[in-house]
Structures are given as structure tokens and as C-alpha cells.
Coordinates of C-alpha atoms and ligand atoms in Angstrom, one line a residue:
X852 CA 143.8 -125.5 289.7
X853 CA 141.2 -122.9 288.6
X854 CA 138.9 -125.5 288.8
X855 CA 139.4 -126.1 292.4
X856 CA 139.4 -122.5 293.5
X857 CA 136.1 -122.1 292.1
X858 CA 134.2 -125.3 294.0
X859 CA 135.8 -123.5 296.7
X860 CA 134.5 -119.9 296.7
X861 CA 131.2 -121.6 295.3
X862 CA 131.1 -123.4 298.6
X863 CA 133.1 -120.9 300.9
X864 CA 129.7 -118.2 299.3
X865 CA 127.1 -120.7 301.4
X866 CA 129.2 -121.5 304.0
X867 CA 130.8 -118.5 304.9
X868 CA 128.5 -115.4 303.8
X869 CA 129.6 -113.0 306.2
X870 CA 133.4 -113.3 304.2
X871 CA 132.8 -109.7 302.8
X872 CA 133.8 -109.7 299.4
X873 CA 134.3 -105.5 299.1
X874 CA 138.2 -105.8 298.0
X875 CA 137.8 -109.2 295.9
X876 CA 141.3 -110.6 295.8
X877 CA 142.3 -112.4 292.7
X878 CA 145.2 -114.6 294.3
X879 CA 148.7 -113.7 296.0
X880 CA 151.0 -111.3 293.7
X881 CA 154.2 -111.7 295.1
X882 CA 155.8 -112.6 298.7
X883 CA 158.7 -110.0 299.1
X884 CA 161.6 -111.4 301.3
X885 CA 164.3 -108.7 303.1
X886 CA 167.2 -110.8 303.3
X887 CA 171.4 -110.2 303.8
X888 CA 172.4 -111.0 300.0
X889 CA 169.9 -111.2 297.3
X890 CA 172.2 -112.3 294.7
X891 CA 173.0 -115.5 297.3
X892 CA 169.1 -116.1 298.1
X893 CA 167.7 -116.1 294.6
X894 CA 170.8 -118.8 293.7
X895 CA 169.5 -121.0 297.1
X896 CA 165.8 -120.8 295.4
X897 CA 166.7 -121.2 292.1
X898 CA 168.9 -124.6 293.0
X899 CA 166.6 -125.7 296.0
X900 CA 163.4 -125.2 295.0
X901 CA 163.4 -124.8 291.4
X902 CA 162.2 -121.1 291.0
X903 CA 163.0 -119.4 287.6
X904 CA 165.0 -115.8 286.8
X905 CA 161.9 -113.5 285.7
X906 CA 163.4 -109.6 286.8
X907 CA 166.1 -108.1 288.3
X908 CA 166.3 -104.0 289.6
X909 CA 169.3 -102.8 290.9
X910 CA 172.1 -100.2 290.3
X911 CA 171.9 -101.6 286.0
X912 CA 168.7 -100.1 286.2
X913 CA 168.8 -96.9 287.8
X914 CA 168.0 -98.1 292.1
X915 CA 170.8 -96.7 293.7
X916 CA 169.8 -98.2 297.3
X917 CA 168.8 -101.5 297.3
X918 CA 168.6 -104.7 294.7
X919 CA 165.8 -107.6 293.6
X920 CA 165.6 -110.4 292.5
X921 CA 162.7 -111.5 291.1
X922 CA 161.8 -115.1 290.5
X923 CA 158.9 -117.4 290.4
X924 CA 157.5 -121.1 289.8
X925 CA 154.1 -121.8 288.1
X926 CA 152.1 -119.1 290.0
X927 CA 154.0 -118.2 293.0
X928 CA 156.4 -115.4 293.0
X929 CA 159.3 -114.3 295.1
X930 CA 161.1 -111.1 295.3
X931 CA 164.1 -111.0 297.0
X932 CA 165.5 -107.4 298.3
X933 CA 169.0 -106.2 299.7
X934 CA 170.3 -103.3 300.6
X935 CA 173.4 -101.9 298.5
X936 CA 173.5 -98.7 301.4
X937 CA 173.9 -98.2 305.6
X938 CA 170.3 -97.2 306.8
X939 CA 166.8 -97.2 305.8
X940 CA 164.0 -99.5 305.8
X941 CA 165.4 -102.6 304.4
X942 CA 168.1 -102.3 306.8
X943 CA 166.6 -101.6 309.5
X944 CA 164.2 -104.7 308.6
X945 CA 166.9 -107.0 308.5
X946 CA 168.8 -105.7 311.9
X947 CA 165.1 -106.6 313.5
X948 CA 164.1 -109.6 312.0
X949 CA 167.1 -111.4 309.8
X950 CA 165.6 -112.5 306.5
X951 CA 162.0 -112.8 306.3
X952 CA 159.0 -112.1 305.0
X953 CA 158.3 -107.6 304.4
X954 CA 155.4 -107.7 301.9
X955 CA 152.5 -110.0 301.0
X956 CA 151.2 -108.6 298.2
X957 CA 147.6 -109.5 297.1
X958 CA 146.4 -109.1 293.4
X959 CA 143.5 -106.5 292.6
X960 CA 141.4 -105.3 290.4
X961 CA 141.3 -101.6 292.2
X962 CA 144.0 -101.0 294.7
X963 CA 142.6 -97.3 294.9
X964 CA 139.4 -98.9 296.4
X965 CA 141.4 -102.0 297.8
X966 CA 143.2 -98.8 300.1
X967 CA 140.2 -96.7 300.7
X968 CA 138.0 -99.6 301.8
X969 CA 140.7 -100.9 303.7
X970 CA 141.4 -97.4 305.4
X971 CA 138.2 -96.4 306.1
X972 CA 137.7 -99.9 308.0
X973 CA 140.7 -99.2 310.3
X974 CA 143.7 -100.6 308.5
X975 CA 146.5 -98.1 308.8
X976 CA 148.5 -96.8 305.7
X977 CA 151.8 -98.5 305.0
X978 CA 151.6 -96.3 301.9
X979 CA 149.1 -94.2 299.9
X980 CA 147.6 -95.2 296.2
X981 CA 150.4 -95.2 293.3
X982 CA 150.9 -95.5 290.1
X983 CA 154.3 -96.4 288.4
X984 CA 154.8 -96.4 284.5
X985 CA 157.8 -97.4 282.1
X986 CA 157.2 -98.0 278.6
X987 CA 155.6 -101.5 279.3
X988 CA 152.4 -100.0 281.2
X989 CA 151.4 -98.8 284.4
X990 CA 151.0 -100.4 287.6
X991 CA 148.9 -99.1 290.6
X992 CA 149.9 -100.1 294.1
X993 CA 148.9 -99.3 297.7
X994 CA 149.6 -100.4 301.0
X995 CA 148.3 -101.7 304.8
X996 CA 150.5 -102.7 307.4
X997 CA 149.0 -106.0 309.5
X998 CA 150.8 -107.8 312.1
X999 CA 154.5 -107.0 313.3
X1000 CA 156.4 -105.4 310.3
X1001 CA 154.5 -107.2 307.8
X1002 CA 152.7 -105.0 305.3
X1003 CA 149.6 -106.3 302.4
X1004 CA 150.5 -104.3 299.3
X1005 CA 147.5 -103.7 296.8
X1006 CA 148.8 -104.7 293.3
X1007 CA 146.6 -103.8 290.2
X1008 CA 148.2 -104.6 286.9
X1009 CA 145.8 -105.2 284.3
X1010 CA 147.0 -102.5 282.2
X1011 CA 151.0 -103.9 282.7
X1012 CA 152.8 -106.3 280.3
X1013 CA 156.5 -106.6 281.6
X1014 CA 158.3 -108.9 283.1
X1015 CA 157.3 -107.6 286.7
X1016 CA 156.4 -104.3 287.2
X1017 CA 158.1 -100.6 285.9
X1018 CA 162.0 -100.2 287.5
X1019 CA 162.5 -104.1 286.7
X1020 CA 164.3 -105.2 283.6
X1021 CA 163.9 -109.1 282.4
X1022 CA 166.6 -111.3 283.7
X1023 CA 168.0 -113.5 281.7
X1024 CA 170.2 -116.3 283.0
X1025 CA 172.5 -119.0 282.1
X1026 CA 171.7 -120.9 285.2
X1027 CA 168.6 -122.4 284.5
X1028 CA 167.5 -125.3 286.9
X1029 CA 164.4 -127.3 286.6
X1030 CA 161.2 -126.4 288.3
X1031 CA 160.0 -128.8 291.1
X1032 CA 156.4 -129.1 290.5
X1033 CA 155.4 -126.1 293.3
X1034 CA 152.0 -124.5 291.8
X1035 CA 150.6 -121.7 293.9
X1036 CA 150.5 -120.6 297.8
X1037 CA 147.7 -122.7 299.7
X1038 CA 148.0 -120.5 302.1
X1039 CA 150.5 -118.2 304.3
X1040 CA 150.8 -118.0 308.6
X1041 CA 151.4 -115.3 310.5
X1042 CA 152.7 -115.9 314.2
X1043 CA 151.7 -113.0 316.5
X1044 CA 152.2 -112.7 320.1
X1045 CA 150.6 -113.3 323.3
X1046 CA 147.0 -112.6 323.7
X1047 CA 147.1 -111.0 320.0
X1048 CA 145.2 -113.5 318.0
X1049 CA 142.0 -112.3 318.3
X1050 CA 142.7 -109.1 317.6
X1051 CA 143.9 -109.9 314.4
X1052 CA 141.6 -112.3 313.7
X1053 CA 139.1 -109.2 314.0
X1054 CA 141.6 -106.9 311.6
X1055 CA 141.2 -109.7 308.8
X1056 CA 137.2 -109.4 309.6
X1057 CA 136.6 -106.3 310.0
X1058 CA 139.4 -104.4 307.4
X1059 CA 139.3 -107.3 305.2
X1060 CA 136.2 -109.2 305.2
X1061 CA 137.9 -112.0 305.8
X1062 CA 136.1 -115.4 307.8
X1063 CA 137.4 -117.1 309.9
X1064 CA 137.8 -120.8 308.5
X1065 CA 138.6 -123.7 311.3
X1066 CA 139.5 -122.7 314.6
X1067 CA 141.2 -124.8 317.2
X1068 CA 143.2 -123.6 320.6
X1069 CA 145.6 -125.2 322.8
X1070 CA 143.9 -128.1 323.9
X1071 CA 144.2 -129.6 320.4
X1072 CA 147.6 -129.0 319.8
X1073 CA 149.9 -129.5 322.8
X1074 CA 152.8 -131.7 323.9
X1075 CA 154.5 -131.6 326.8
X1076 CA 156.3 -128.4 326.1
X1077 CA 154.4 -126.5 322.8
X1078 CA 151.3 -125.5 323.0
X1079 CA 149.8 -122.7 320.5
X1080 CA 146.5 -121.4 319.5
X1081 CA 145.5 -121.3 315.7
X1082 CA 142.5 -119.3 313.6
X1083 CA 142.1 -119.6 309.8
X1084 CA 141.1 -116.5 308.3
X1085 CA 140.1 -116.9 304.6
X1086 CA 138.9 -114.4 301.7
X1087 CA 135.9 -114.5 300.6
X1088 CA 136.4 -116.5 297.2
X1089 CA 138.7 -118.8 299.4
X1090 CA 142.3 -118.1 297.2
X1091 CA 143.7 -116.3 300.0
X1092 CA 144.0 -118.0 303.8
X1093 CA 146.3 -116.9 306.7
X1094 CA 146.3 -118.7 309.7
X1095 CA 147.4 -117.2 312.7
X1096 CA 149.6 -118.3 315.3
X1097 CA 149.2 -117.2 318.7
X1098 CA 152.1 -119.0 321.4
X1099 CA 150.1 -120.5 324.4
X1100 CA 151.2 -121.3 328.0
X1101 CA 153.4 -124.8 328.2
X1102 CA 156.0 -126.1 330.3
X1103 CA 158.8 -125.0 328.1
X1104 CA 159.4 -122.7 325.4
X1105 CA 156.9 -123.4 322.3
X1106 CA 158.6 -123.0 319.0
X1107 CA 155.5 -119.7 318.6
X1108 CA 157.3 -118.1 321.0
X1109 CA 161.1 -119.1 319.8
X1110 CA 160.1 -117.5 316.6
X1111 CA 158.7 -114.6 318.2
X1112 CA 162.2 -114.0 320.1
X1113 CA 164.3 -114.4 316.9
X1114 CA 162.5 -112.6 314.8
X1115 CA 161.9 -110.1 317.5
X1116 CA 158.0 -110.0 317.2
X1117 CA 155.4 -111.0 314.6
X1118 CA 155.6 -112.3 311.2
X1119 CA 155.2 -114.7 308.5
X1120 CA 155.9 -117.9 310.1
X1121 CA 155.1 -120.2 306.7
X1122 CA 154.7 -120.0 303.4
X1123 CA 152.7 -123.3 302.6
X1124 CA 153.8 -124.3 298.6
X1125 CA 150.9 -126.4 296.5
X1126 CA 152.4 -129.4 294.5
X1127 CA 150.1 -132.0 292.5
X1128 CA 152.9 -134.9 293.2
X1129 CA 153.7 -134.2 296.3
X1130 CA 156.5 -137.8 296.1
X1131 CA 158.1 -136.4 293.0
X1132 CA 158.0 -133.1 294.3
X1133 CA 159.9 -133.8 297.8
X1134 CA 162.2 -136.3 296.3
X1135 CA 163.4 -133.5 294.2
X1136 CA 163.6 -131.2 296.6
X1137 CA 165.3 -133.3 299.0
X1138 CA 167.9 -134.4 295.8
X1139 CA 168.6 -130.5 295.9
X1140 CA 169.5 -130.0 299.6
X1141 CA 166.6 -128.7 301.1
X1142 CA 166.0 -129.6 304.8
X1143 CA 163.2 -131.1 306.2
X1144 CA 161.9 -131.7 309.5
X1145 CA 161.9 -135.8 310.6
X1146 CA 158.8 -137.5 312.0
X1147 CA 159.6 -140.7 314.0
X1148 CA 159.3 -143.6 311.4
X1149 CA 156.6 -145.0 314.4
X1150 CA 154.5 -141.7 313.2
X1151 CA 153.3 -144.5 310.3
X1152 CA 152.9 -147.5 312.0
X1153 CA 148.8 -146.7 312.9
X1154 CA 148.7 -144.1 310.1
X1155 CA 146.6 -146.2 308.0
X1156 CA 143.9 -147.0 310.6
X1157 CA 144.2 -143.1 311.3
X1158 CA 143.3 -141.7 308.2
X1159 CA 141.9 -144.8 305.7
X1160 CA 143.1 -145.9 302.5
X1161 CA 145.3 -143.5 300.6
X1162 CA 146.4 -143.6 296.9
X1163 CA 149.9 -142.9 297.5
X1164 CA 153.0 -145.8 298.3
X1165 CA 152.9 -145.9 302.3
X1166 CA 156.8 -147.0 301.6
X1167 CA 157.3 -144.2 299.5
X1168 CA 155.9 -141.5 302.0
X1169 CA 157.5 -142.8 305.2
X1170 CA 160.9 -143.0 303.2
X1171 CA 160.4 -139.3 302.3
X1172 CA 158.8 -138.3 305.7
X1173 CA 155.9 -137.0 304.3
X1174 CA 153.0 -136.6 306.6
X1175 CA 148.9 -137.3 306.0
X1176 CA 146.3 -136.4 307.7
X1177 CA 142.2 -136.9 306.5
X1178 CA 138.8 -134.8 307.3
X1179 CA 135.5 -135.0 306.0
X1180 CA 136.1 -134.0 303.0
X1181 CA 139.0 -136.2 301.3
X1182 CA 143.0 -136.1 302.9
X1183 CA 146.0 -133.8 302.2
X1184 CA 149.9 -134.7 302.7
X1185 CA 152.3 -132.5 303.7
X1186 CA 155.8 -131.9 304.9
X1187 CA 157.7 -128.9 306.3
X1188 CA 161.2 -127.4 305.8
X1189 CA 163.6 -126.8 308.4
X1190 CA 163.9 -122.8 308.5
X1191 CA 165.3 -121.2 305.6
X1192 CA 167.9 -119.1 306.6
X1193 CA 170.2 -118.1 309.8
X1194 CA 167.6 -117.6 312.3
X1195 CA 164.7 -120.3 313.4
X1196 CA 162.1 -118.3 311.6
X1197 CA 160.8 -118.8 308.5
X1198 CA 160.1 -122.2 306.9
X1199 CA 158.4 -124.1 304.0
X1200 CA 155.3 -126.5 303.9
X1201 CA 154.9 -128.7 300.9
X1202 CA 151.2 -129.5 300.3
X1203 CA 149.2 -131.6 298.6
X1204 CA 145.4 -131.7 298.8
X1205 CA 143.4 -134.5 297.7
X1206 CA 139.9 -132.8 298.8
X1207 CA 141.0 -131.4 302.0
X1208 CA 140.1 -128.6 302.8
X1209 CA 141.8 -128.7 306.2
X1210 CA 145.6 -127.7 307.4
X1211 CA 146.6 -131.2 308.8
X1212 CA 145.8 -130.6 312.7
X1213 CA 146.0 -134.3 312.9
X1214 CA 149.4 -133.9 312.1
X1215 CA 149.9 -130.9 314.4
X1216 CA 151.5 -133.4 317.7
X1217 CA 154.4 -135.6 315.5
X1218 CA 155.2 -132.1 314.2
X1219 CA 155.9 -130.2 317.3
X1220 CA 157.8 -132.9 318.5
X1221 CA 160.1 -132.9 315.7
X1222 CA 160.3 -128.9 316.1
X1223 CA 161.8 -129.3 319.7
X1224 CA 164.1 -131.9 319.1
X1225 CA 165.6 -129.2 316.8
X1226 CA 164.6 -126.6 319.8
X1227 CA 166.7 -128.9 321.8
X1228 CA 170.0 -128.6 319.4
X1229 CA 169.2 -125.6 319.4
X1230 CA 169.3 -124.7 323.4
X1231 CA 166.2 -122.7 323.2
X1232 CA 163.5 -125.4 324.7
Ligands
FE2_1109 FE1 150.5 -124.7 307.1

């Protein structure tokens, strides 16, 4: 995987120079979800979709007002926080929004200078510079707030050995389920709301030196009801990419702006989840209940004449639903979750790449549909 990130940032450098590498970022830290019951998400993403116990904080170790959970799978990790008291943040964050994403926390070699650049380019402080020690090491941390809620922590660890970070203690469980072959975030989207894009678009430029990757707008991805608008914003070494959702006028509700209702403004609408088999992979997943979306099996009858030969089983991918789509540079398959918890928020994509680069636009019309059948069960077309 190392391997591929570097042919990327080698050929992100030439074709993307004016990505503005002054807060290099070394990969995503951790994804921090605010949910109801912490104890009862970590078992869902332990069973589901085969993340491991690595750290717990709670009252055992001294936080008297909230819990996590920590847990992870090759190199993504999730934090799961509760609330154990009335009021605050975290509660306040899950009255808004139901569970979903809080913090997207990007790993740094200085998250002084992370802040200050960051800062002094217009980002505002979610909080100032820290640094937090326990017997283990120190850990500095900072933080900006981006879109809706949503806030990029700064995470510099290189002088931290334990299991997470100071507060956290190991945990060790009995319950031990298998992992399912997910690798690392390929990327994260954001949905923000009408006539926003751009100026986020610009706040990953300008604050972050971002570029923007691919861009297409609502005459590429419509159907009768959704439309949306989409820019890819990248990092300058290319291991960090948010695309960003903006809803776009159609004749019914898009699912942009069903999210943006539910989850009462912007957020994290995906977290797209890198797998080398992508077959073994979903046939796991789907073995341990999680949901995803159905194409129509017609969605394969012309794929092949779509995007050429493939390597896979056609059989085996139209059994398991999993979508493909091809541009100049190789093809990439993909599939996507039902939302995760109560509300029609967040979701999962399952991706493989096989020297795409792209985000499966191709794709972009069989998926929508199958969001508003479930918009249609849902009443909120
Ligand atoms: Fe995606």
C-alpha cells in the first residue's frame, strides 16, 4: 500500500503543483464517531466489520464524563465516544446530528505548525496546541473546525508508544472476531449545503493546500429526482482526499439534501474503506449482517461493454452487488452500506482500486436510484 501512495504523490507533485504541501499530512489518525452507546457501537464494528479492541477511556480510568472505545483494522482507526452525563458537547452533538462523524483527525509531524499555518490561513480554532503525557510519552494535538460540526484534529505522536494516546488504557477482550480484509481510508466525503461547495472547496485550498482532484456537477450525476454537485479535494502527497457534496436542484428530494435534514446540516457523509479482495471482503461482510445498498441485477447486463475486461468473476460480483466502473487509468469496484445507524446519514463504501484513480462516477446513476427506492421506504423522496 506504501507503494501505491508514493506513485501517487510522485504523480499528484506534476500534476497538481499548486497542492501546497506546508502542513504535509502523513495519512488519517483516527475518525472519532459521537454516538448513543459506545459500548453497543464498538460490539456492531467489531462483529460487522471486523475492527479489533486497541483502547478504552472511561470512568476505570479516571474520565468522569464521557467513554471510548477505541478500535481499529489494518490502518484505519475508529473511536467511538458517549456521554456518561446530561449536557456538554458530546451531547449536544448527538441531540443535533444522531451518531456521526465529530473528528477527522489527520496525522502530523508538527501539529504546532499544522495549527499556526492553518490559523494564519483562515481556519478557525476548534482548539489551541496541546500536549498530553502519561508514562507512555507525549502526544501533541490541535484543532480546526471545517464544515458543519466537523472538526480536523492535528495529531503528532512520534514521541508516543501506547496503545492510543495518554487517558487510554489497552483493552483487552475476550471477544475477538476476525478482521475483514479493510486496509486504510481511500478517502472521506463531506455533504454541505446549498451553494456551499465552493466555498469549501476554497477552505481546503486556501487553509489547507489542498487541490482540487476531479470535478463534475449536476449534469453528470442526475436522475429523475437526485441531482448533486461533487469536487475532489486532495493533499498534496495524495493520502488524504475529501470530496464534497453539495445537493443540487431536482424534481424531488436528493438523498444530499435528506442527509442534510437528518443530520441537521453538514457532515461526513462517507467513509470509503480500502480492501485488496474486495469478493472475499463483501462476502464476509455480508455473512456478518452488514447492509448494503442493491443495484438492479440489469445494472450488469452491458457492464462488460461499459468498462472492458475485468479480472474478477462477473457471477461472483453481480451475486454480491458489487459495482465497477473504468477510467483511463485502470478500474476500481465498489459497493456501499446502507446507513449505519438510526438516522439516513452516515454510510460505508467498500473499495477496491485496480489503477483507478477515480471515485466510480460511472456508477454514480444505478447508485442514486437504489438510494431512493430506500428514500421511497423511507417517505422522504
Ligand atoms: Fe466514495
Amino acid at each position: 500500500m506504501d507503494t501505491t501512495f508514493d506513485t501517487t504523490s510522485l504523480k499528484l507533485k506534476k500534476e497538481y503543483p499548486d497542492a501546497e504541501d506546508f502542513l504535509p499530512l502523513n495519512g488519517t489518525d483516527y475518525v472519532e464517531l459521537y454516538v448513543g452507546n459506545a459500548k453497543q457501537a464498538a460490539h456492531f464494528y467489531k462483529t460487522a466489520f471486523g475492527f479489533q479492541s486497541v483502547a478504552y477511556a472511561g470512568l476505570e480510568t479516571g474520565i468522569k464524563d464521557r467513554v471510548s472505545y477505541v478500535l481499529q483494522q489494518d490502518k484505519i482507526r475508529l473511536v467511538l465516544t458517549s456521554p456518561l452525563s446530561p449536557g456538554g458537547e458530546v451531547n449536544h452533538h448527538l441531540d443535533n446530528h444522531g451518531d456521526g462523524v465529530k473528528n477527522v483527525a489527520l496525522w502530523v509531524d508538527d501539529a504546532t505548525k499544522s495549527w499556526q499555518e492553518t490559523t494564519k490561513r483562515g481556519a478557525e480554532s476548534a482548539f489551541e496546541p496541546k500536549t498530553i503525557n502519561d508514562q507512555n510519552g507525549k502526544v501533541v494535538m490541535s484543532g480546526i473546525k471545517t464544515y458543519g460540526d466537523t472538526v480536523h484534529i492535528f495529531i503528532e505522536r512520534s514521541e508516543y508508544d501506547g496503545p492510543f494516546m495518554p487517558g487510554y488504557k489497552e483493552w483487552k477482550s475476550e471477544y475477538n472476531p476476525a478482521p475483514a480484509g479493510l486496509k486504510y481510508i481511500d478517502h472521506m466525503v463531506g455533504n454541505v449545503g446549498w451553494g456551499e461547495m465552493n466555498k469549501w472547496v476554497e477552505f481546503y485550498a486556501k487553509v489547507m493546500g489542498f487541490a482540487q482532484l476531479i470535478s463534475f456537477d449536476d449534469k453528470d450525476i442526475s436522475t429523475d429526482y437526485t441531482a448533486l454537485m461533487s469536487k475532489v479535494m486532495t493533499n498534496g502527497n495524495g493520502r488524504i482526499k475529501f470530496p464534497i457534496n453539495e445537493p443540487a436542484e431536482g424534481k424531488k428530494k436528493s438523498q444530499i439534501e435528506e442527509y442534510l435534514d437528518f443530520y441537521r446540516g453538514p457532515g461526513v457523509q462517507h467513509i470509503a474503506v480500502a480492501t485488496d479482495n474486495i469478493i472475499e471482503t463483501v462476502n464476509q461482510l455480508r455473512d456478518r449482517g452488514v447492509e448494503f445498498l442493491h443495484v438492479p441485477t440489469t445494472y450488469y447486463d452491458d457492464l462488460i461493454d461499459r468498462v472492458g475486461p475485468i479480472d474478477e468473476d462477473l457471477s461472483e460480483l453481480k451475486k454480491l452487488g458489487i459495482l465497477i466502473d473504468r477510467d483511463d487509468e485502470g478500474y476500481l469496484l465498489q459497493l456501499f452500506t446502507k446507513p449505519v445507524a438510526d438516522r439516513p446519514t452516515l454510510f460505508f463504501e467498500i473499495i477496491q482500486r485496480k489503477g483507478a484513480r477515480s471515485f466510480g462516477k460511472g456508477n454514480f446513476k444505478a447508485l442514486f436510484e437504489a438510494i431512493e427506492r430506500e428514500q421511497e421506504l423511507r417517505g422522504t423522496l
